[in-house]
Amino acid sequence: MSKETLTIIDNRTGREYEFPLIDGNLRTADLRQIKIAPDDFGVMGYDPAFMNTASCRSQITLIDGDRGILRYRGYPIEELAEKCSFLEVAWLLLNGELPSDTQLSEWVDEITHHTMLHETTRKFLEGFRYDAHPMSMLMSTVAALSTVYKDARNIFDPQGRHRNIVRLIAKMPTMAAYAYRHSRGFPYVYPDNDLTYAENFMNMLWRMVEPKYVANPTLARAIDVLFILHADHEQNCSTNVMRSVGSSHADPFAAVAGAIGALSGPLHGGANEQVLKMLDEIGPKANVPAYIRKVKNGECKLMGFGHRVYKNYDPRARIIKQTADEVFEVTGRNPKLETALELERIALEDDYFVTRKLYPNVDFYSGLIYQAVGFQPEMFTVLFAIPRTVGWLAQWQEMLLDPETKIARPRQVYTGYPLRDVGSMEEPEAETVMA
Ligand SMILES: CC(C)(COP(=O)(O)OP(=O)(O)OC[C@H]1O[C@@H](n2cnc3c(N)ncnc32)[C@H](O)[C@@H]1OP(=O)(O)O)[C@@H](O)C(=O)NCCC(=O)NCCS
């Protein structure tokens, strides 16, 4: 009879331990029972980048990296991108089910009526230097919102929590658009409640002197689809920050600001900006083989390729490629597309990429679409942060309501000096330091 347990033999002592497997997994805390002496600390799991450590149990998003599958609450991403709006998907991620018609119209109404920023927040944004990066402005402004909404600290009050979730989702596009207008020196455009989430964002970004901005429906739908694709991605770097900051019971504005910081890095949300820089550096399609050689020599990385979890084609990249065709019908083809397609073609055939299972990820094509729609590269990560706020908040709420949650506090393996005293501070021999 098979048992849902794992037996470990400690070869130092010859002792045998049997641990339960929960959903097929070992609780690493159980390893602490493995000791060589009663006062020994016990064995820990050492996993610096969480390569094989689950930090929570979650019902929100499923990724099967080997098969290239992504699902929100059980629904395939392909179907959601085809049939739903971003706000519908936001409701799904937060509440576990797709909304009824009434729930959806109330939800859209609620979000629409929380898009305005307090005037002091607008003035706060005005204080940034003319050349401030919009992602840094967004991060700081989100953090500053906790000075405006003091009720945000009541994180265990369901109504208060809902109110601040709505505020964050509603105000992200407004802050993002203001950050952009600030960096261009344009006057801010207030939200327009007659418009959809994506259209309103476009209106706040691009309306100039016309009395009413009319968004191109194909481009507005493309932005909505991109928002759906970026809404959640289970325990990625920034979501881990969101849960980690939230585990100390900090308010959601502080936690989202932390998550935005994590997302801003080039190995995470900043990758699509890097893809465009890379495509600029490569230039015409004919230069692609030489660039691939540089990547294989370890001189640089192929940005927009590879993923910690996907070891197959990222399903979001496939949908984005399709969306790109629709966008380019309206805007004309982005000249960098030829180079990108050639990079993908060669990389997918090359042994270096095939053996390492490096496929295009979501960022490979998203930057090309964003650029064609009219966004500057420094806005790309901001465009990622807007929809990902929904995923962060869904994960944060799930974490708060999970009875197993405790403050996130990893252990370390100390590798520094043993005890020494200040009185004996002679220069140690080099070998001694290295030992
Ligand atoms: C996403 C990423 C950080 C995942 O990193 P990871 O899971 O730690 O994977 P590793 O860095 O261990 O990579 C495994 C191997 O593939 C190589 N590799 C990974 N991504 C690569 C890339 N984009 N270009 C070239 N080689 C790459 C590594 O050099 C390593 O090779 P080695 O075994 O010879 O040392 C990484 O693939 C990357 O930096 N990609 C580019 C940035 C990007 O597009 N980020 C967006 C993610 S959505």
Short mmCIF file of C-alpha atoms and ligand atoms in Angstrom, two decimals:
data_model
loop_
_atom_site.label_atom_id
_atom_site.label_comp_id
_atom_site.label_asym_id
_atom_site.label_seq_id
_atom_site.Cartn_x
_atom_site.Cartn_y
_atom_site.Cartn_z
CA MET A 1 0.00 0.00 0.00
CA SER A 2 1.50 3.36 -0.97
CA LYS A 3 1.55 6.02 1.72
CA GLU A 4 1.47 9.82 1.33
CA THR A 5 4.73 10.16 3.23
CA LEU A 6 8.40 10.66 2.57
CA THR A 7 11.12 8.76 4.45
CA ILE A 8 14.52 10.36 4.90
CA ILE A 9 17.60 8.66 6.35
CA ASP A 10 20.16 10.93 8.00
CA ASN A 11 23.47 9.31 7.10
CA ARG A 12 25.22 11.26 9.87
CA THR A 13 23.24 9.45 12.55
CA GLY A 14 21.60 6.56 10.74
CA ARG A 15 18.21 7.79 11.99
CA GLU A 16 15.16 7.47 9.81
CA TYR A 17 12.38 10.08 9.61
CA GLU A 18 8.96 9.79 8.03
CA PHE A 19 7.21 13.00 7.02
CA PRO A 20 3.67 13.51 5.68
CA LEU A 21 3.24 14.83 2.14
CA ILE A 22 0.54 17.50 1.89
CA ASP A 23 -0.85 17.66 -1.66
CA GLY A 24 2.31 15.77 -2.63
CA ASN A 25 4.64 18.28 -0.98
CA LEU A 26 6.94 18.24 2.02
CA ARG A 27 6.57 20.93 4.68
CA THR A 28 10.15 22.15 4.91
CA ALA A 29 9.61 23.03 8.59
CA ASP A 30 9.41 19.27 9.26
CA LEU A 31 13.09 18.99 8.30
CA ARG A 32 13.93 20.78 11.54
CA GLN A 33 13.27 17.48 13.33
CA ILE A 34 16.43 16.11 11.68
CA LYS A 35 19.19 16.82 14.20
CA ILE A 36 22.51 15.37 15.21
CA ALA A 37 22.14 16.58 18.83
CA PRO A 38 19.15 17.82 20.87
CA ASP A 39 20.45 21.43 20.82
CA ASP A 40 21.15 21.31 17.07
CA PHE A 41 19.00 23.77 15.05
CA GLY A 42 17.95 21.05 12.61
CA VAL A 43 18.07 20.85 8.83
CA MET A 44 16.67 23.69 6.71
CA GLY A 45 15.81 23.88 3.02
CA TYR A 46 18.30 26.12 1.16
CA ASP A 47 16.60 27.71 -1.86
CA PRO A 48 17.83 31.29 -2.47
CA ALA A 49 15.62 32.06 -5.48
CA PHE A 50 12.60 29.95 -4.48
CA MET A 51 13.48 27.56 -7.30
CA ASN A 52 11.57 24.73 -5.64
CA THR A 53 9.82 26.30 -2.68
CA ALA A 54 6.08 27.01 -2.57
CA SER A 55 5.44 29.99 -0.32
CA CYS A 56 1.65 29.62 -0.19
CA ARG A 57 -1.38 27.64 -1.29
CA SER A 58 -3.38 29.60 -3.86
CA GLN A 59 -6.60 29.16 -5.83
CA ILE A 60 -6.09 32.09 -8.19
CA THR A 61 -3.77 31.29 -11.09
CA LEU A 62 -2.40 28.07 -12.52
CA ILE A 63 0.70 27.94 -14.68
CA ASP A 64 1.86 24.68 -16.17
CA GLY A 65 5.21 25.82 -17.49
CA ASP A 66 6.09 22.59 -19.29
CA ARG A 67 2.84 22.53 -21.25
CA GLY A 68 2.58 26.32 -21.77
CA ILE A 69 -0.72 26.62 -19.87
CA LEU A 70 -2.03 29.67 -18.01
CA ARG A 71 -5.44 29.76 -16.31
CA TYR A 72 -7.14 32.29 -14.04
CA ARG A 73 -9.51 30.60 -11.57
CA GLY A 74 -9.63 27.59 -13.92
CA TYR A 75 -10.40 29.52 -17.13
CA PRO A 76 -7.83 29.29 -19.96
CA ILE A 77 -6.19 32.65 -20.67
CA GLU A 78 -6.99 32.27 -24.39
CA GLU A 79 -10.75 32.19 -23.69
CA LEU A 80 -10.65 35.08 -21.24
CA ALA A 81 -8.66 37.21 -23.72
CA GLU A 82 -11.16 36.44 -26.45
CA LYS A 83 -14.46 36.74 -24.59
CA CYS A 84 -14.03 39.02 -21.57
CA SER A 85 -13.20 42.60 -20.70
CA PHE A 86 -10.36 43.45 -18.35
CA LEU A 87 -12.71 44.55 -15.56
CA GLU A 88 -14.64 41.29 -15.86
CA VAL A 89 -11.36 39.39 -15.45
CA ALA A 90 -10.43 41.65 -12.52
CA TRP A 91 -13.67 40.65 -10.78
CA LEU A 92 -12.94 37.00 -11.53
CA LEU A 93 -9.45 37.17 -10.05
CA LEU A 94 -10.65 38.94 -6.93
CA ASN A 95 -13.86 36.98 -6.33
CA GLY A 96 -13.24 33.57 -7.84
CA GLU A 97 -16.18 33.60 -10.31
CA LEU A 98 -17.05 35.57 -13.41
CA PRO A 99 -19.52 38.36 -12.54
CA SER A 100 -23.23 38.22 -13.41
CA ASP A 101 -24.48 41.07 -15.64
CA THR A 102 -25.67 43.02 -12.58
CA GLN A 103 -22.43 42.44 -10.68
CA LEU A 104 -20.43 43.53 -13.71
CA SER A 105 -22.35 46.74 -14.28
CA GLU A 106 -22.12 47.64 -10.56
CA TRP A 107 -18.39 46.82 -10.57
CA VAL A 108 -17.71 48.90 -13.69
CA ASP A 109 -19.72 51.77 -12.19
CA GLU A 110 -17.79 51.54 -8.92
CA ILE A 111 -14.39 51.55 -10.64
CA THR A 112 -15.45 54.38 -12.96
CA HIS A 113 -16.47 56.55 -10.01
CA HIS A 114 -13.17 56.17 -8.17
CA THR A 115 -10.81 57.22 -10.96
CA MET A 116 -10.27 60.79 -9.74
CA LEU A 117 -7.19 61.63 -7.72
CA HIS A 118 -7.36 63.89 -4.69
CA GLU A 119 -6.05 67.30 -5.77
CA THR A 120 -3.20 67.08 -3.26
CA THR A 121 -2.08 63.86 -4.99
CA ARG A 122 -2.17 65.60 -8.36
CA LYS A 123 -0.02 68.38 -6.90
CA PHE A 124 2.29 65.77 -5.39
CA LEU A 125 2.89 64.43 -8.91
CA GLU A 126 3.67 67.94 -10.12
CA GLY A 127 6.60 68.04 -7.70
CA PHE A 128 8.67 65.45 -9.58
CA ARG A 129 11.56 66.55 -11.78
CA TYR A 130 10.68 67.00 -15.46
CA ASP A 131 12.73 63.91 -16.42
CA ALA A 132 11.56 61.55 -13.64
CA HIS A 133 10.91 57.97 -14.81
CA PRO A 134 7.12 57.35 -14.89
CA MET A 135 7.52 54.02 -13.07
CA SER A 136 9.32 55.75 -10.18
CA MET A 137 6.61 58.42 -10.11
CA LEU A 138 3.92 55.75 -10.05
CA MET A 139 5.62 53.83 -7.24
CA SER A 140 6.02 56.93 -5.06
CA THR A 141 2.51 58.21 -5.75
CA VAL A 142 0.92 54.87 -4.86
CA ALA A 143 2.88 54.90 -1.60
CA ALA A 144 1.72 58.48 -0.99
CA LEU A 145 -1.93 57.40 -1.34
CA SER A 146 -1.79 55.77 2.07
CA THR A 147 -1.48 59.31 3.49
CA VAL A 148 -4.80 60.13 1.81
CA TYR A 149 -6.75 56.96 2.73
CA LYS A 150 -6.05 56.30 6.36
CA ASP A 151 -8.82 53.65 6.47
CA ALA A 152 -6.49 51.51 4.35
CA ARG A 153 -4.85 50.32 7.55
CA ASN A 154 -8.03 48.49 8.57
CA ILE A 155 -7.10 45.55 6.41
CA PHE A 156 -9.36 43.09 8.21
CA ASP A 157 -12.50 45.16 7.64
CA PRO A 158 -14.03 43.57 4.49
CA GLN A 159 -15.78 46.75 3.33
CA GLY A 160 -12.74 48.94 3.89
CA ARG A 161 -10.57 46.41 2.11
CA HIS A 162 -12.95 46.36 -0.85
CA ARG A 163 -13.02 50.20 -0.95
CA ASN A 164 -9.25 50.40 -1.16
CA ILE A 165 -9.03 47.61 -3.73
CA VAL A 166 -11.46 49.62 -5.88
CA ARG A 167 -9.46 52.80 -5.34
CA LEU A 168 -6.22 51.18 -6.40
CA ILE A 169 -7.64 49.58 -9.56
CA ALA A 170 -9.51 52.77 -10.49
CA LYS A 171 -6.69 55.22 -9.86
CA MET A 172 -3.76 53.32 -11.38
CA PRO A 173 -4.53 54.49 -14.96
CA THR A 174 -5.02 58.06 -13.72
CA MET A 175 -1.68 58.11 -11.90
CA ALA A 176 0.04 56.40 -14.84
CA ALA A 177 -1.38 58.92 -17.32
CA TYR A 178 -0.47 61.86 -15.09
CA ALA A 179 3.07 60.54 -14.73
CA TYR A 180 3.30 60.39 -18.52
CA ARG A 181 1.81 63.87 -19.07
CA HIS A 182 4.19 65.23 -16.45
CA SER A 183 7.20 63.78 -18.23
CA ARG A 184 6.02 65.38 -21.50
CA GLY A 185 5.13 68.71 -19.90
CA PHE A 186 1.48 68.38 -20.96
CA PRO A 187 -1.46 69.48 -18.78
CA TYR A 188 -3.27 66.71 -16.94
CA VAL A 189 -6.57 65.43 -18.33
CA TYR A 190 -9.20 64.47 -15.77
CA PRO A 191 -10.96 61.09 -16.07
CA ASP A 192 -14.06 60.89 -18.25
CA ASN A 193 -16.80 58.70 -16.74
CA ASP A 194 -18.45 58.04 -20.12
CA LEU A 195 -15.51 55.95 -21.28
CA THR A 196 -14.43 52.36 -20.71
CA TYR A 197 -11.40 51.55 -18.55
CA ALA A 198 -9.02 51.41 -21.55
CA GLU A 199 -10.61 54.33 -23.43
CA ASN A 200 -10.48 56.53 -20.34
CA PHE A 201 -6.79 55.70 -19.95
CA MET A 202 -6.15 56.60 -23.60
CA ASN A 203 -8.14 59.82 -23.14
CA MET A 204 -6.05 60.86 -20.12
CA LEU A 205 -2.85 60.05 -22.01
CA TRP A 206 -3.46 61.56 -25.40
CA ARG A 207 -6.30 64.08 -25.40
CA MET A 208 -4.94 67.48 -26.39
CA VAL A 209 -7.24 70.32 -27.47
CA GLU A 210 -10.13 68.34 -28.94
CA PRO A 211 -13.37 68.63 -26.90
CA LYS A 212 -13.90 64.85 -26.90
CA TYR A 213 -11.20 62.23 -27.48
CA VAL A 214 -12.36 59.26 -29.53
CA ALA A 215 -10.23 56.17 -28.98
CA ASN A 216 -9.69 53.80 -31.90
CA PRO A 217 -11.74 50.70 -30.87
CA THR A 218 -9.12 48.22 -32.16
CA LEU A 219 -6.39 49.90 -30.14
CA ALA A 220 -8.61 50.20 -27.05
CA ARG A 221 -9.44 46.49 -27.30
CA ALA A 222 -5.74 45.65 -27.76
CA ILE A 223 -4.92 47.52 -24.54
CA ASP A 224 -7.75 45.69 -22.75
CA VAL A 225 -6.45 42.32 -24.00
CA LEU A 226 -2.90 43.16 -22.94
CA PHE A 227 -4.27 44.12 -19.52
CA ILE A 228 -6.02 40.72 -19.27
CA LEU A 229 -2.80 38.89 -20.18
CA HIS A 230 -0.81 40.79 -17.55
CA ALA A 231 -3.36 40.69 -14.74
CA ASP A 232 -1.85 37.85 -12.73
CA HIS A 233 0.95 35.33 -12.95
CA GLU A 234 0.92 33.52 -9.61
CA GLN A 235 4.02 33.82 -7.38
CA ASN A 236 6.27 35.97 -9.56
CA CYS A 237 8.87 38.35 -8.11
CA SER A 238 6.54 41.35 -7.56
CA THR A 239 3.63 39.23 -6.27
CA ASN A 240 6.00 37.67 -3.79
CA VAL A 241 6.89 41.20 -2.64
CA MET A 242 3.18 42.08 -2.40
CA ARG A 243 2.50 39.06 -0.21
CA SER A 244 5.67 39.59 1.79
CA VAL A 245 5.01 43.28 2.57
CA GLY A 246 1.32 42.50 3.14
CA SER A 247 2.20 39.72 5.58
CA SER A 248 3.40 42.37 8.04
CA HIS A 249 -0.15 43.84 7.85
CA ALA A 250 1.07 46.97 6.09
CA ASP A 251 -1.69 48.77 4.17
CA PRO A 252 -2.32 47.80 0.51
CA PHE A 253 -0.85 51.06 -0.85
CA ALA A 254 2.48 50.32 0.85
CA ALA A 255 2.39 46.74 -0.43
CA VAL A 256 1.52 47.74 -4.01
CA ALA A 257 4.28 50.39 -3.98
CA GLY A 258 6.75 47.64 -2.98
CA ALA A 259 5.45 45.36 -5.72
CA ILE A 260 5.83 48.16 -8.31
CA GLY A 261 9.47 48.50 -7.24
CA ALA A 262 10.04 44.80 -7.88
CA LEU A 263 8.24 44.98 -11.23
CA SER A 264 10.43 47.86 -12.41
CA GLY A 265 13.54 45.69 -12.72
CA PRO A 266 14.74 44.62 -16.20
CA LEU A 267 14.55 40.93 -15.31
CA HIS A 268 10.85 41.29 -14.51
CA GLY A 269 8.51 43.96 -15.90
CA GLY A 270 11.30 46.02 -17.39
CA ALA A 271 12.07 43.33 -19.96
CA ASN A 272 9.86 44.68 -22.78
CA GLU A 273 11.64 48.03 -22.67
CA GLN A 274 14.91 46.09 -22.93
CA VAL A 275 13.55 44.13 -25.91
CA LEU A 276 13.06 47.36 -27.86
CA LYS A 277 16.53 48.59 -26.92
CA MET A 278 17.91 45.26 -28.07
CA LEU A 279 16.03 45.44 -31.38
CA ASP A 280 17.39 48.97 -31.91
CA GLU A 281 20.89 47.73 -31.17
CA ILE A 282 20.55 44.83 -33.62
CA GLY A 283 19.16 47.00 -36.40
CA PRO A 284 18.14 45.26 -39.65
CA LYS A 285 17.18 41.60 -39.89
CA ALA A 286 20.51 40.75 -41.56
CA ASN A 287 22.35 41.44 -38.28
CA VAL A 288 20.38 38.83 -36.33
CA PRO A 289 22.80 35.86 -36.77
CA ALA A 290 25.71 37.96 -35.43
CA TYR A 291 23.63 38.97 -32.41
CA ILE A 292 22.65 35.36 -31.72
CA ARG A 293 26.36 34.49 -31.73
CA LYS A 294 26.96 37.18 -29.08
CA VAL A 295 24.17 35.74 -26.93
CA LYS A 296 25.61 32.24 -27.25
CA ASN A 297 29.07 33.54 -26.29
CA GLY A 298 27.51 34.83 -23.08
CA GLU A 299 28.11 38.50 -24.02
CA CYS A 300 24.44 39.41 -23.60
CA LYS A 301 20.99 37.89 -23.11
CA LEU A 302 18.24 37.61 -25.63
CA MET A 303 15.73 39.86 -23.89
CA GLY A 304 12.13 38.66 -24.02
CA PHE A 305 13.31 35.06 -24.09
CA GLY A 306 13.33 32.54 -21.26
CA HIS A 307 11.20 32.25 -18.18
CA ARG A 308 11.61 30.77 -14.74
CA VAL A 309 8.39 28.78 -15.06
CA TYR A 310 7.59 28.43 -18.77
CA LYS A 311 9.78 25.87 -20.44
CA ASN A 312 7.53 26.02 -23.48
CA TYR A 313 6.05 28.85 -25.59
CA ASP A 314 4.50 31.41 -23.21
CA PRO A 315 0.74 31.26 -24.06
CA ARG A 316 0.51 35.03 -23.57
CA ALA A 317 3.16 35.59 -26.25
CA ARG A 318 1.01 33.64 -28.73
CA ILE A 319 -2.07 35.83 -28.04
CA ILE A 320 0.04 38.99 -28.16
CA LYS A 321 1.42 38.03 -31.57
CA GLN A 322 -2.15 37.78 -32.84
CA THR A 323 -3.09 41.12 -31.21
CA ALA A 324 -0.02 42.67 -32.85
CA ASP A 325 -1.39 41.82 -36.30
CA GLU A 326 -4.68 43.61 -35.50
CA VAL A 327 -2.86 46.65 -34.13
CA PHE A 328 -0.49 46.86 -37.10
CA GLU A 329 -3.54 46.86 -39.44
CA VAL A 330 -4.42 50.22 -37.85
CA THR A 331 -1.02 51.72 -37.13
CA GLY A 332 1.10 50.20 -39.89
CA ARG A 333 3.77 47.58 -39.25
CA ASN A 334 6.44 48.36 -36.68
CA PRO A 335 9.71 48.14 -38.66
CA LYS A 336 11.34 46.28 -35.76
CA LEU A 337 8.88 43.41 -36.24
CA GLU A 338 10.97 41.92 -39.06
CA THR A 339 14.01 41.74 -36.80
CA ALA A 340 11.93 40.28 -33.94
CA LEU A 341 10.43 37.57 -36.16
CA GLU A 342 13.85 36.64 -37.49
CA LEU A 343 15.25 36.45 -33.94
CA GLU A 344 12.41 34.15 -32.94
CA ARG A 345 12.81 31.99 -36.05
CA ILE A 346 16.55 31.47 -35.55
CA ALA A 347 16.35 31.05 -31.78
CA LEU A 348 13.61 28.43 -31.98
CA GLU A 349 15.82 26.32 -34.27
CA ASP A 350 19.13 26.89 -32.48
CA ASP A 351 20.44 24.18 -30.17
CA TYR A 352 21.51 26.69 -27.48
CA PHE A 353 17.93 27.91 -27.02
CA VAL A 354 16.26 24.55 -27.68
CA THR A 355 18.27 22.65 -25.06
CA ARG A 356 17.74 25.40 -22.46
CA LYS A 357 14.03 25.55 -23.34
CA LEU A 358 14.21 29.28 -24.02
CA TYR A 359 11.07 30.48 -25.80
CA PRO A 360 9.67 33.98 -26.37
CA ASN A 361 7.90 35.27 -23.29
CA VAL A 362 5.12 37.86 -22.92
CA ASP A 363 7.57 40.74 -23.23
CA PHE A 364 8.97 39.79 -26.59
CA TYR A 365 6.10 41.24 -28.63
CA SER A 366 4.25 43.48 -26.14
CA GLY A 367 6.78 46.33 -26.51
CA LEU A 368 6.30 46.35 -30.29
CA ILE A 369 2.55 46.76 -29.84
CA TYR A 370 2.93 49.44 -27.19
CA GLN A 371 5.29 51.39 -29.42
CA ALA A 372 2.94 51.11 -32.41
CA VAL A 373 0.01 52.33 -30.29
CA GLY A 374 2.07 55.39 -29.34
CA PHE A 375 3.67 54.65 -25.96
CA GLN A 376 7.23 55.70 -25.14
CA PRO A 377 9.42 52.78 -23.94
CA GLU A 378 9.68 54.22 -20.41
CA MET A 379 5.89 53.74 -20.11
CA PHE A 380 6.02 50.01 -20.83
CA THR A 381 6.51 48.83 -17.24
CA VAL A 382 3.83 51.26 -16.12
CA LEU A 383 1.49 49.54 -18.58
CA PHE A 384 2.36 46.27 -16.88
CA ALA A 385 1.78 47.67 -13.38
CA ILE A 386 -1.79 48.83 -14.10
CA PRO A 387 -3.31 45.39 -14.73
CA ARG A 388 -0.94 43.52 -12.42
CA THR A 389 -2.35 45.61 -9.55
CA VAL A 390 -5.45 43.40 -9.81
CA GLY A 391 -3.39 40.22 -9.42
CA TRP A 392 -1.39 41.71 -6.56
CA LEU A 393 -4.60 42.66 -4.74
CA ALA A 394 -6.25 39.26 -5.34
CA GLN A 395 -3.14 37.53 -3.98
CA TRP A 396 -2.89 39.97 -1.06
CA GLN A 397 -6.52 39.37 -0.09
CA GLU A 398 -6.12 35.61 -0.37
CA MET A 399 -3.01 35.80 1.82
CA LEU A 400 -4.76 37.90 4.49
CA LEU A 401 -7.70 35.50 4.68
CA ASP A 402 -5.54 32.36 4.75
CA PRO A 403 -5.37 31.02 8.33
CA GLU A 404 -1.89 29.63 7.60
CA THR A 405 -0.45 33.09 6.90
CA LYS A 406 2.29 34.35 9.17
CA ILE A 407 4.71 37.22 8.63
CA ALA A 408 7.08 36.22 5.80
CA ARG A 409 10.48 35.72 7.30
CA PRO A 410 13.00 33.49 5.53
CA ARG A 411 15.91 31.87 7.31
CA GLN A 412 19.52 32.28 6.23
CA VAL A 413 22.65 30.19 6.17
CA TYR A 414 25.20 32.35 7.98
CA THR A 415 28.60 32.23 6.24
CA GLY A 416 30.33 35.15 7.96
CA TYR A 417 33.01 35.29 10.65
CA PRO A 418 32.71 33.17 13.76
CA LEU A 419 32.77 35.08 17.07
CA ARG A 420 35.68 37.53 17.32
CA ASP A 421 36.36 40.57 19.46
CA VAL A 422 37.17 44.16 18.55
CA GLY A 423 40.41 43.99 20.61
CA SER A 424 41.97 41.55 18.13
CA MET A 425 41.40 43.60 14.96
CA GLU A 426 44.79 42.88 13.35
CA GLU A 427 44.71 42.44 9.58
CA PRO A 428 43.86 38.77 9.11
CA GLU A 429 45.81 36.71 6.63
CA ALA A 430 44.04 36.62 3.24
CA GLU A 431 43.67 32.81 3.43
CA THR A 432 42.02 33.10 6.84
CA VAL A 433 39.34 35.47 5.48
CA MET A 434 38.61 33.23 2.55
CA ALA A 435 38.39 30.09 4.70
C1 LIG B 1 13.46 35.32 -17.14
C2 LIG B 1 14.83 34.88 -16.59
C3 LIG B 1 15.29 35.91 -15.54
C4 LIG B 1 14.67 33.50 -15.95
O1 LIG B 1 15.88 33.17 -15.36
P1 LIG B 1 16.19 31.77 -14.66
O2 LIG B 1 14.95 30.99 -14.51
O3 LIG B 1 16.97 32.08 -13.44
O4 LIG B 1 17.04 31.01 -15.73
P2 LIG B 1 18.62 30.93 -15.77
O5 LIG B 1 19.21 32.32 -15.69
O6 LIG B 1 19.06 29.92 -14.77
O7 LIG B 1 18.86 30.38 -17.23
C5 LIG B 1 19.11 29.01 -17.56
C6 LIG B 1 20.09 28.99 -18.73
O8 LIG B 1 19.53 29.68 -19.87
C7 LIG B 1 20.31 30.84 -20.19
N1 LIG B 1 19.38 31.94 -20.45
C8 LIG B 1 18.25 32.24 -19.75
N2 LIG B 1 17.61 33.27 -20.31
C9 LIG B 1 18.37 33.63 -21.39
C10 LIG B 1 18.22 34.63 -22.36
N3 LIG B 1 17.18 35.45 -22.35
N4 LIG B 1 19.15 34.74 -23.32
C11 LIG B 1 20.21 33.88 -23.33
N5 LIG B 1 20.40 32.90 -22.45
C12 LIG B 1 19.48 32.79 -21.47
C13 LIG B 1 21.16 31.12 -18.95
O9 LIG B 1 22.36 31.79 -19.30
C14 LIG B 1 21.39 29.72 -18.46
O10 LIG B 1 22.36 29.12 -19.26
P3 LIG B 1 23.48 28.14 -18.63
O11 LIG B 1 22.71 26.95 -18.13
O12 LIG B 1 24.42 27.86 -19.74
O13 LIG B 1 24.12 28.90 -17.50
C15 LIG B 1 15.87 34.78 -17.74
O14 LIG B 1 15.43 33.84 -18.69
C16 LIG B 1 16.14 36.12 -18.38
O15 LIG B 1 16.95 36.90 -17.88
N6 LIG B 1 15.45 36.44 -19.53
C17 LIG B 1 15.59 37.73 -20.17
C18 LIG B 1 14.78 38.77 -19.44
C19 LIG B 1 13.30 38.61 -19.68
O16 LIG B 1 12.86 38.46 -20.81
N7 LIG B 1 12.52 38.71 -18.58
C20 LIG B 1 11.07 38.67 -18.64
C21 LIG B 1 10.50 37.50 -17.96
S1 LIG B 1 8.75 37.46 -18.23
#
